Amino acid sequence: MYRNRNSNGAAQISVWTLADYPPYSTEWTLECEATFAEICNDASYKATGLPRKIPVLALIHPTNPDVVYFFQDDHLIGVDVRVRKVVGHEVYELVEPPREDVASRFVHAWQLPPSLCSGNSLYISTP
């Protein structure tokens, strides 16, 4: 997963996966990509009320590689890159905020077992 620019110069997100078969595979596959303009133009993004700016990459969903999470100001935004729609957003609050901008190095993606889940949060369940 990386952020780049398409042939027209528009900033976009591209999601690639590395197959774990056959053993020792070195072949990457482009799964999906979308420009940030396409995401921001969708009604689901407009409904968040967030500004049109390129967010900071947070993480990729641990079981659904189409869903990528971004930080924007004090929001965590879930985007289904394949369909270019926001699938969730919430205000987040860090216990000890870093002195610099929040980025992917401050979060870890994993799926908790049901016995450890305490609530029905969008970010715990699989979208």
GROMACS .gro file of N, CA and C in nm:
model
  381
    1MET      N    1   0.086  -0.116   0.000
    1MET     CA    2   0.000   0.000   0.000
    1MET      C    3   0.090   0.122   0.000
    2TYR      N    4   0.065   0.215  -0.089
    2TYR     CA    5   0.143   0.337  -0.091
    2TYR      C    6   0.061   0.448  -0.156
    3ARG      N    7   0.100   0.571  -0.128
    3ARG     CA    8   0.033   0.685  -0.188
    3ARG      C    9   0.121   0.734  -0.302
    4ASN      N   10   0.061   0.759  -0.415
    4ASN     CA   11   0.136   0.804  -0.530
    4ASN      C   12   0.051   0.899  -0.614
    5ARG      N   13   0.096   0.926  -0.735
    5ARG     CA   14   0.021   1.011  -0.827
    5ARG      C   15  -0.008   0.932  -0.955
    6ASN      N   16  -0.128   0.955  -1.011
    6ASN     CA   17  -0.161   0.885  -1.135
    6ASN      C   18  -0.100   0.960  -1.254
    7SER      N   19  -0.128   0.915  -1.374
    7SER     CA   20  -0.067   0.974  -1.494
    7SER      C   21  -0.108   1.120  -1.516
    8ASN      N   22  -0.219   1.162  -1.455
    8ASN     CA   23  -0.263   1.302  -1.464
    8ASN      C   24  -0.207   1.387  -1.351
    9GLY      N   25  -0.129   1.328  -1.262
    9GLY     CA   26  -0.070   1.402  -1.151
    9GLY      C   27  -0.156   1.408  -1.026
   10ALA      N   28  -0.271   1.341  -1.027
   10ALA     CA   29  -0.360   1.343  -0.911
   10ALA      C   30  -0.310   1.246  -0.804
   11ALA      N   31  -0.311   1.290  -0.679
   11ALA     CA   32  -0.271   1.202  -0.568
   11ALA      C   33  -0.370   1.087  -0.557
   12GLN      N   34  -0.319   0.967  -0.538
   12GLN     CA   35  -0.405   0.850  -0.529
   12GLN      C   36  -0.348   0.752  -0.428
   13ILE      N   37  -0.433   0.658  -0.387
   13ILE     CA   38  -0.391   0.548  -0.301
   13ILE      C   39  -0.398   0.420  -0.385
   14SER      N   40  -0.295   0.339  -0.376
   14SER     CA   41  -0.291   0.209  -0.446
   14SER      C   42  -0.266   0.101  -0.343
   15VAL      N   43  -0.342  -0.006  -0.351
   15VAL     CA   44  -0.327  -0.118  -0.257
   15VAL      C   45  -0.275  -0.238  -0.335
   16TRP      N   46  -0.162  -0.290  -0.292
   16TRP     CA   47  -0.098  -0.406  -0.353
   16TRP      C   48  -0.092  -0.518  -0.250
   17THR      N   49  -0.100  -0.642  -0.296
   17THR     CA   50  -0.083  -0.756  -0.205
   17THR      C   51   0.026  -0.847  -0.260
   18LEU      N   52   0.092  -0.915  -0.167
   18LEU     CA   53   0.195  -1.013  -0.201
   18LEU      C   54   0.138  -1.150  -0.172
   19ALA      N   55   0.126  -1.232  -0.274
   19ALA     CA   56   0.069  -1.366  -0.255
   19ALA      C   57   0.160  -1.449  -0.166
   20ASP      N   58   0.100  -1.527  -0.077
   20ASP     CA   59   0.179  -1.614   0.011
   20ASP      C   60   0.186  -1.755  -0.044
   21TYR      N   61   0.153  -1.772  -0.169
   21TYR     CA   62   0.162  -1.901  -0.237
   21TYR      C   63   0.216  -1.876  -0.377
   22PRO      N   64   0.284  -1.959  -0.443
   22PRO     CA   65   0.355  -2.070  -0.380
   22PRO      C   66   0.458  -2.014  -0.282
   23PRO      N   67   0.515  -2.099  -0.203
   23PRO     CA   68   0.615  -2.048  -0.108
   23PRO      C   69   0.721  -1.963  -0.180
   24TYR      N   70   0.759  -1.857  -0.113
   24TYR     CA   71   0.863  -1.767  -0.161
   24TYR      C   72   0.821  -1.687  -0.284
   25SER      N   73   0.695  -1.659  -0.296
   25SER     CA   74   0.646  -1.579  -0.408
   25SER      C   75   0.698  -1.436  -0.396
   26THR      N   76   0.732  -1.377  -0.507
   26THR     CA   77   0.777  -1.238  -0.509
   26THR      C   78   0.689  -1.152  -0.598
   27GLU      N   79   0.572  -1.202  -0.631
   27GLU     CA   80   0.484  -1.132  -0.724
   27GLU      C   81   0.379  -1.050  -0.649
   28TRP      N   82   0.379  -0.919  -0.673
   28TRP     CA   83   0.282  -0.829  -0.614
   28TRP      C   84   0.167  -0.809  -0.712
   29THR      N   85   0.045  -0.796  -0.657
   29THR     CA   86  -0.075  -0.777  -0.738
   29THR      C   87  -0.144  -0.647  -0.697
   30LEU      N   88  -0.174  -0.563  -0.795
   30LEU     CA   89  -0.249  -0.441  -0.768
   30LEU      C   90  -0.393  -0.481  -0.741
   31GLU      N   91  -0.441  -0.454  -0.620
   31GLU     CA   92  -0.578  -0.490  -0.582
   31GLU      C   93  -0.678  -0.381  -0.620
   32CYS      N   94  -0.646  -0.257  -0.587
   32CYS     CA   95  -0.737  -0.147  -0.616
   32CYS      C   96  -0.662  -0.015  -0.599
   33GLU      N   97  -0.717   0.088  -0.662
   33GLU     CA   98  -0.661   0.222  -0.645
   33GLU      C   99  -0.769   0.324  -0.673
   34ALA      N  100  -0.751   0.442  -0.614
   34ALA     CA  101  -0.847   0.551  -0.632
   34ALA      C  102  -0.776   0.682  -0.605
   35THR      N  103  -0.818   0.787  -0.674
   35THR     CA  104  -0.762   0.918  -0.644
   35THR      C  105  -0.835   0.974  -0.522
   36PHE      N  106  -0.768   1.065  -0.453
   36PHE     CA  107  -0.834   1.127  -0.338
   36PHE      C  108  -0.948   1.216  -0.384
   37ALA      N  109  -0.939   1.271  -0.505
   37ALA     CA  110  -1.050   1.350  -0.559
   37ALA      C  111  -1.174   1.263  -0.576
   38GLU      N  112  -1.157   1.140  -0.626
   38GLU     CA  113  -1.271   1.049  -0.642
   38GLU      C  114  -1.335   1.018  -0.507
   39ILE      N  115  -1.253   0.996  -0.407
   39ILE     CA  116  -1.304   0.966  -0.273
   39ILE      C  117  -1.377   1.088  -0.217
   40CYS      N  118  -1.315   1.206  -0.227
   40CYS     CA  119  -1.375   1.329  -0.172
   40CYS      C  120  -1.502   1.371  -0.245
   41ASN      N  121  -1.514   1.334  -0.372
   41ASN     CA  122  -1.634   1.371  -0.450
   41ASN      C  123  -1.754   1.283  -0.418
   42ASP      N  124  -1.733   1.171  -0.350
   42ASP     CA  125  -1.843   1.081  -0.319
   42ASP      C  126  -1.928   1.139  -0.205
   43ALA      N  127  -2.057   1.112  -0.210
   43ALA     CA  128  -2.150   1.161  -0.107
   43ALA      C  129  -2.112   1.112   0.032
   44SER      N  130  -2.055   0.992   0.041
   44SER     CA  131  -2.017   0.938   0.173
   44SER      C  132  -1.907   1.021   0.237
   45TYR      N  133  -1.816   1.077   0.158
   45TYR     CA  134  -1.712   1.164   0.213
   45TYR      C  135  -1.771   1.300   0.248
   46LYS      N  136  -1.852   1.353   0.159
   46LYS     CA  137  -1.914   1.484   0.185
   46LYS      C  138  -1.996   1.481   0.314
   47ALA      N  139  -2.059   1.367   0.343
   47ALA     CA  140  -2.141   1.355   0.464
   47ALA      C  141  -2.059   1.365   0.593
   48THR      N  142  -1.928   1.342   0.585
   48THR     CA  143  -1.844   1.352   0.705
   48THR      C  144  -1.823   1.496   0.747
   49GLY      N  145  -1.837   1.589   0.653
   49GLY     CA  146  -1.813   1.730   0.683
   49GLY      C  147  -1.665   1.765   0.693
   50LEU      N  148  -1.578   1.671   0.658
   50LEU     CA  149  -1.434   1.696   0.665
   50LEU      C  150  -1.387   1.774   0.543
   51PRO      N  151  -1.276   1.849   0.557
   51PRO     CA  152  -1.226   1.926   0.443
   51PRO      C  153  -1.169   1.836   0.334
   52ARG      N  154  -1.162   1.892   0.214
   52ARG     CA  155  -1.104   1.818   0.101
   52ARG      C  156  -0.953   1.836   0.105
   53LYS      N  157  -0.887   1.746   0.173
   53LYS     CA  158  -0.741   1.748   0.173
   53LYS      C  159  -0.690   1.605   0.184
   54ILE      N  160  -0.567   1.585   0.143
   54ILE     CA  161  -0.510   1.451   0.144
   54ILE      C  162  -0.483   1.411   0.289
   55PRO      N  163  -0.543   1.300   0.334
   55PRO     CA  164  -0.524   1.257   0.473
   55PRO      C  165  -0.392   1.182   0.490
   56VAL      N  166  -0.362   1.149   0.615
   56VAL     CA  167  -0.240   1.074   0.648
   56VAL      C  168  -0.277   0.927   0.661
   57LEU      N  169  -0.200   0.842   0.598
   57LEU     CA  170  -0.224   0.698   0.602
   57LEU      C  171  -0.213   0.646   0.745
   58ALA      N  172  -0.313   0.570   0.790
   58ALA     CA  173  -0.311   0.512   0.924
   58ALA      C  174  -0.281   0.363   0.919
   59LEU      N  175  -0.366   0.286   0.850
   59LEU     CA  176  -0.348   0.141   0.845
   59LEU      C  177  -0.437   0.081   0.738
   60ILE      N  178  -0.412  -0.044   0.709
   60ILE     CA  179  -0.498  -0.121   0.619
   60ILE      C  180  -0.576  -0.219   0.706
   61HIS      N  181  -0.701  -0.242   0.673
   61HIS     CA  182  -0.784  -0.332   0.753
   61HIS      C  183  -0.718  -0.470   0.759
   62PRO      N  184  -0.714  -0.533   0.876
   62PRO     CA  185  -0.642  -0.660   0.889
   62PRO      C  186  -0.702  -0.778   0.813
   63THR      N  187  -0.831  -0.772   0.778
   63THR     CA  188  -0.891  -0.884   0.705
   63THR      C  189  -0.956  -0.844   0.573
   64ASN      N  190  -0.965  -0.715   0.544
   64ASN     CA  191  -1.026  -0.668   0.420
   64ASN      C  192  -0.932  -0.566   0.354
   65PRO      N  193  -0.847  -0.610   0.261
   65PRO     CA  194  -0.749  -0.518   0.203
   65PRO      C  195  -0.808  -0.406   0.118
   66ASP      N  196  -0.938  -0.409   0.091
   66ASP     CA  197  -1.000  -0.299   0.019
   66ASP      C  198  -1.019  -0.177   0.108
   67VAL      N  199  -1.021  -0.197   0.240
   67VAL     CA  200  -1.048  -0.088   0.334
   67VAL      C  201  -0.918  -0.037   0.394
   68VAL      N  202  -0.896   0.092   0.374
   68VAL     CA  203  -0.777   0.159   0.424
   68VAL      C  204  -0.824   0.270   0.518
   69TYR      N  205  -0.750   0.290   0.626
   69TYR     CA  206  -0.785   0.393   0.724
   69TYR      C  207  -0.686   0.508   0.716
   70PHE      N  208  -0.740   0.628   0.734
   70PHE     CA  209  -0.659   0.750   0.728
   70PHE      C  210  -0.687   0.836   0.850
   71PHE      N  211  -0.587   0.914   0.888
   71PHE     CA  212  -0.605   1.020   0.987
   71PHE      C  213  -0.627   1.150   0.912
   72GLN      N  214  -0.725   1.227   0.957
   72GLN     CA  215  -0.743   1.362   0.908
   72GLN      C  216  -0.785   1.447   1.026
   73ASP      N  217  -0.697   1.540   1.062
   73ASP     CA  218  -0.717   1.620   1.182
   73ASP      C  219  -0.740   1.524   1.300
   74ASP      N  220  -0.853   1.532   1.366
   74ASP     CA  221  -0.876   1.443   1.481
   74ASP      C  222  -0.975   1.331   1.447
   75HIS      N  223  -0.984   1.295   1.320
   75HIS     CA  224  -1.074   1.188   1.276
   75HIS      C  225  -0.995   1.070   1.220
   76LEU      N  226  -1.050   0.951   1.242
   76LEU     CA  227  -1.002   0.830   1.176
   76LEU      C  228  -1.109   0.795   1.073
   77ILE      N  229  -1.069   0.785   0.946
   77ILE     CA  230  -1.163   0.764   0.836
   77ILE      C  231  -1.135   0.628   0.773
   78GLY      N  232  -1.238   0.546   0.758
   78GLY     CA  233  -1.226   0.419   0.687
   78GLY      C  234  -1.278   0.436   0.546
   79VAL      N  235  -1.196   0.401   0.445
   79VAL     CA  236  -1.234   0.416   0.305
   79VAL      C  237  -1.224   0.282   0.235
   80ASP      N  238  -1.331   0.242   0.168
   80ASP     CA  239  -1.325   0.125   0.080
   80ASP      C  240  -1.270   0.177  -0.053
   81VAL      N  241  -1.143   0.151  -0.077
   81VAL     CA  242  -1.075   0.206  -0.194
   81VAL      C  243  -1.137   0.154  -0.323
   82ARG      N  244  -1.176   0.029  -0.326
   82ARG     CA  245  -1.231  -0.030  -0.449
   82ARG      C  246  -1.357   0.044  -0.494
   83VAL      N  247  -1.445   0.080  -0.401
   83VAL     CA  248  -1.570   0.148  -0.439
   83VAL      C  249  -1.566   0.298  -0.413
   84ARG      N  250  -1.451   0.345  -0.358
   84ARG     CA  251  -1.428   0.489  -0.337
   84ARG      C  252  -1.529   0.552  -0.243
   85LYS      N  253  -1.561   0.482  -0.136
   85LYS     CA  254  -1.661   0.531  -0.039
   85LYS      C  255  -1.606   0.526   0.103
   86VAL      N  256  -1.648   0.623   0.182
   86VAL     CA  257  -1.617   0.621   0.325
   86VAL      C  258  -1.709   0.520   0.390
   87VAL      N  259  -1.651   0.427   0.464
   87VAL     CA  260  -1.731   0.324   0.531
   87VAL      C  261  -1.743   0.351   0.680
   88GLY      N  262  -1.675   0.454   0.728
   88GLY     CA  263  -1.688   0.492   0.868
   88GLY      C  264  -1.590   0.602   0.903
   89HIS      N  265  -1.628   0.681   1.001
   89HIS     CA  266  -1.534   0.780   1.054
   89HIS      C  267  -1.573   0.811   1.197
   90GLU      N  268  -1.471   0.831   1.277
   90GLU     CA  269  -1.492   0.862   1.419
   90GLU      C  270  -1.384   0.960   1.463
   91VAL      N  271  -1.418   1.039   1.563
   91VAL     CA  272  -1.318   1.123   1.627
   91VAL      C  273  -1.236   1.031   1.716
   92TYR      N  274  -1.104   1.046   1.713
   92TYR     CA  275  -1.020   0.964   1.799
   92TYR      C  276  -0.949   1.054   1.898
   93GLU      N  277  -0.909   0.996   2.009
   93GLU     CA  278  -0.834   1.070   2.110
   93GLU      C  279  -0.723   0.980   2.159
   94LEU      N  280  -0.601   1.027   2.145
   94LEU     CA  281  -0.486   0.951   2.192
   94LEU      C  282  -0.460   0.984   2.339
   95VAL      N  283  -0.424   0.882   2.416
   95VAL     CA  284  -0.395   0.902   2.558
   95VAL      C  285  -0.273   0.992   2.574
   96GLU      N  286  -0.166   0.964   2.503
   96GLU     CA  287  -0.046   1.047   2.504
   96GLU      C  288  -0.015   1.087   2.361
   97PRO      N  289  -0.074   1.196   2.313
   97PRO     CA  290  -0.052   1.232   2.173
   97PRO      C  291   0.095   1.262   2.146
   98PRO      N  292   0.144   1.221   2.029
   98PRO     CA  293   0.283   1.250   1.994
   98PRO      C  294   0.301   1.399   1.966
   99ARG      N  295   0.424   1.442   1.968
   99ARG     CA  296   0.451   1.584   1.940
   99ARG      C  297   0.439   1.615   1.791
  100GLU      N  298   0.455   1.514   1.708
  100GLU     CA  299   0.443   1.535   1.564
  100GLU      C  300   0.307   1.484   1.517
  101ASP      N  301   0.282   1.497   1.387
  101ASP     CA  302   0.156   1.450   1.331
  101ASP      C  303   0.139   1.300   1.354
  102VAL      N  304   0.015   1.260   1.375
  102VAL     CA  305  -0.016   1.118   1.391
  102VAL      C  306   0.004   1.050   1.256
  103ALA      N  307   0.066   0.932   1.258
  103ALA     CA  308   0.091   0.857   1.135
  103ALA      C  309   0.078   0.709   1.164
  104SER      N  310   0.100   0.628   1.062
  104SER     CA  311   0.081   0.484   1.075
  104SER      C  312   0.170   0.420   1.180
  105ARG      N  313   0.280   0.481   1.215
  105ARG     CA  314   0.368   0.420   1.316
  105ARG      C  315   0.307   0.423   1.457
  106PHE      N  316   0.197   0.494   1.476
  106PHE     CA  317   0.134   0.503   1.607
  106PHE      C  318   0.018   0.406   1.625
  107VAL      N  319  -0.013   0.326   1.524
  107VAL     CA  320  -0.124   0.231   1.534
  107VAL      C  321  -0.080   0.094   1.486
  108HIS      N  322  -0.148  -0.009   1.536
  108HIS     CA  323  -0.125  -0.146   1.492
  108HIS      C  324  -0.260  -0.205   1.452
  109ALA      N  325  -0.263  -0.274   1.340
  109ALA     CA  326  -0.387  -0.334   1.292
  109ALA      C  327  -0.392  -0.480   1.330
  110TRP      N  328  -0.494  -0.517   1.404
  110TRP     CA  329  -0.520  -0.657   1.430
  110TRP      C  330  -0.667  -0.672   1.461
  111GLN      N  331  -0.714  -0.793   1.452
  111GLN     CA  332  -0.854  -0.821   1.483
  111GLN      C  333  -0.859  -0.894   1.615
  112LEU      N  334  -0.928  -0.835   1.711
  112LEU     CA  335  -0.941  -0.896   1.842
  112LEU      C  336  -1.035  -1.015   1.837
  113PRO      N  337  -1.008  -1.118   1.917
  113PRO     CA  338  -1.104  -1.228   1.927
  113PRO      C  339  -1.232  -1.176   1.992
  114PRO      N  340  -1.347  -1.234   1.959
  114PRO     CA  341  -1.475  -1.187   2.013
  114PRO      C  342  -1.477  -1.176   2.165
  115SER      N  343  -1.406  -1.263   2.233
  115SER     CA  344  -1.406  -1.260   2.379
  115SER      C  345  -1.343  -1.133   2.435
  116LEU      N  346  -1.261  -1.064   2.356
  116LEU     CA  347  -1.195  -0.942   2.402
  116LEU      C  348  -1.263  -0.815   2.354
  117CYS      N  349  -1.359  -0.827   2.265
  117CYS     CA  350  -1.427  -0.711   2.211
  117CYS      C  351  -1.526  -0.658   2.314
  118SER      N  352  -1.520  -0.527   2.337
  118SER     CA  353  -1.611  -0.468   2.435
  118SER      C  354  -1.694  -0.359   2.369
  119GLY      N  355  -1.783  -0.396   2.286
  119GLY     CA  356  -1.867  -0.297   2.221
  119GLY      C  357  -1.889  -0.332   2.076
  120ASN      N  358  -1.962  -0.248   2.011
  120ASN     CA  359  -1.996  -0.273   1.871
  120ASN      C  360  -1.936  -0.163   1.785
  121SER      N  361  -1.806  -0.141   1.795
  121SER     CA  362  -1.741  -0.036   1.720
  121SER      C  363  -1.720  -0.076   1.575
  122LEU      N  364  -1.735   0.019   1.486
  122LEU     CA  365  -1.711  -0.003   1.344
  122LEU      C  366  -1.569  -0.053   1.321
  123TYR      N  367  -1.475  -0.008   1.404
  123TYR     CA  368  -1.335  -0.040   1.380
  123TYR      C  369  -1.294  -0.172   1.442
  124ILE      N  370  -1.385  -0.242   1.508
  124ILE     CA  371  -1.355  -0.375   1.560
  124ILE      C  372  -1.413  -0.481   1.468
  125SER      N  373  -1.530  -0.456   1.415
  125SER     CA  374  -1.594  -0.556   1.329
  125SER      C  375  -1.544  -0.543   1.186
  126THR      N  376  -1.563  -0.646   1.107
  126THR     CA  377  -1.525  -0.644   0.967
  126THR      C  378  -1.632  -0.573   0.887
  127PRO      N  379  -1.593  -0.467   0.811
  127PRO     CA  380  -1.694  -0.394   0.733
  127PRO      C  381  -1.746  -0.476   0.618
   0.00000   0.00000   0.00000
